[in-house]
Phi, psi and omega in degrees: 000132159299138190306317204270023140277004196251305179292338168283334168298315181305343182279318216283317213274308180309350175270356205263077188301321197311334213250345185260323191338313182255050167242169172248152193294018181237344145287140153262358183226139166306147171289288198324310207285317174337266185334308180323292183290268205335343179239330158231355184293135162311126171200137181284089166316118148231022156213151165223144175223126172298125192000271181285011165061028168268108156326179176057343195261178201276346182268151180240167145254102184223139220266133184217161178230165189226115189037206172253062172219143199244102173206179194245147160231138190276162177228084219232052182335092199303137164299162170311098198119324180077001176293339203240200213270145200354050134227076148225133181300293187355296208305306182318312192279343176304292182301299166317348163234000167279331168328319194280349142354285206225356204225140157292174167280332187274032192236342194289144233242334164240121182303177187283126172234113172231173182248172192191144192243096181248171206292165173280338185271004168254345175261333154336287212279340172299314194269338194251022168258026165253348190161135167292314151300034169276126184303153165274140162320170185262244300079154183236358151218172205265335171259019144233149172269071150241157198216098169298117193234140160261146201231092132237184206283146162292099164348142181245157158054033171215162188192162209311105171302161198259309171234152186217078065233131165301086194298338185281320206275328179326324190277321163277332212219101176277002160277325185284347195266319182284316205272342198271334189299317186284320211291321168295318145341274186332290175309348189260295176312304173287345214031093186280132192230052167188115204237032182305136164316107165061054152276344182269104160234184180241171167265145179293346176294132171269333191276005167217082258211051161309110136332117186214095163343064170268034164215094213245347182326336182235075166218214168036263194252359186330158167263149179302153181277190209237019196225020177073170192240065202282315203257025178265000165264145150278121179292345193241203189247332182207132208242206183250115179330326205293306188306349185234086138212288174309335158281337187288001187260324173280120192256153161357249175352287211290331178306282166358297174300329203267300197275354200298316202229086173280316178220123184213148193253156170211140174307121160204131190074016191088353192253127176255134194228145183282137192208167197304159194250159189224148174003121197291141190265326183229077207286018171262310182255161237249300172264110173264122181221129184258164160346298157207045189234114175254155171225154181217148183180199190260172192273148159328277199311299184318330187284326185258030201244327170302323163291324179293322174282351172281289207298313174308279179352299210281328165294341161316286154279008155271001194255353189110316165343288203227149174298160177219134170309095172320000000 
């Protein structure tokens, strides 16, 4: 299929009220159908583009189809190790499942994110349809020919807020006051530490003017960027009472439990395929290998530093610190 069929289908689908209905304007698909490909769906590359439409770089923007559903996705080839500085994978899937923590779906802060362990020579021919300058990817471990790639979804209707926070509409709009209120909670929680120009975008819906966090690699135990941390602190004077009554419900354990072992792989069939997580094999490290298992997720010490920043919050507003949203 040809890309500009392939983008006349995506107009068609965006066009499809049955398929937008129970969505907000910046999905074309429910996020459950989202997830679904991105973490097992059959799916046909047919454009790649670099992220920022800049050569050389390590993300792609890339148009793929799952059956006869059409969507864009970032494309992101983990480095050697899966490990190093903004690039973890880990750190991404980390941030995409703690939101659901404390946040509804229609409140969440990250688009649909899964990892996926693919063959190398399919993440090879995936990245050089962007460019001859481009690096080919690695093996991300060296006895096997796989390249751990992070998939999230590309966004509909949004763009780079010009300030962030808009102190006029903050000031007008309690919906925009609530949703930007969670979005910090969030950056506060993962501690996001890179305030790099569009890691951030907002939605063009006014009437849901979401803040939504698509870069999360430089958080949790990280080293910092070098484009500053504006939003890894809170920032605001006051948040939503829903989000501080569900964080006071999270323990130690559940943390644990959710983030310890986020996603694992096992060989079957020559193949590596994501399969149920089974005993964390090391809770000191983020990346884990077995014989033929890989597992990846967050570190002790990270889970309990995550923990230590909900309990500092909540003391915080009990203390008065910060106002809270009805």
């Amino acid at each position: 299929m040809r890309l500009r069929d392939v983008l006349r289908a995506a107009v068609v689908v965006a066009g499809a009220p049955a398929a937008v209905a129970a969505q907000d304007a910046n999905f074309l698909l429910p996020v459950a159908e989202i997830h679904s490909i991105l973490r097992e769906g059959e799916i046909e590359v047919i454009d790649v583009q670099p992220s920022r439409g800049l050569p050389g770089e390590r993300t792609y923007r890339v148009t793929l189809q799952s059956g006869d559903r059409v969507l864009q996705i970032k494309y992101a080839p983990a480095g050697e190790g899966a490990d190093e500085f903004n690039n973890r994978p880990r750190y991404e899937l980390a941030a995409y499942a703690i939101q659901g923590l404390f946040l509804d779906e229609p409140e969440w802060i990250v688009p649909p994110t899964a990892i996926r362990a693919l063959p190398l020579d399919v993440v090879r021919a995936t990245v050089a349809r962007a460019g001859d300058s481009t690096v080919p990817p690695e093996p991300t471990f060296g006895d096997w020919r796989m390249t751990l790639v992070a998939l999230q979804y590309w966004l509909f209707n949004v763009d780079l807020p010009e300030d962030l926070p808009d102190r006029d509409l903050l000031a007008e709009d309690e919906v925009y006051e609530r949703l930007l209120g969670n979005f910090n909670l969030f950056t506060y929680i993962i501690r996001h530490s890179d305030s790099n120009r569009g890691n951030f975008v907002q939605s063009l819906d006014p009437a849901w003017p979401r803040v939504f966090s698509v870069d999360n690699g430089v958080a949790f135990a990280s080293e910092e960027s070098d484009r500053g941390t504006r939003w890894r602190d809170l920032r605001l004077d006051r948040y939503p009472v829903s989000a501080i009554d569900r964080l006071r419900g999270v323990t130690l354990e559940q943390l644990q439990a959710r983030l310890g072992v986020l996603v694992q792989f096992e060989i079957r069939e020559g193949n590596f395929t994501e399969v149920e997580p089974t005993e964390n094999l090391d809770p000191g490290r983020g990346v884990r290998r077995g014989a033929e298992r890989i597992q990846l997720g967050l570190t002790e010490s990270e889970i309990r530093a995550i923990h230590r920043r909900i309990v500092r919050l909540l003391e915080w507003v009990d203390d008065g610190r910060y106002g809270l949203i009805p």
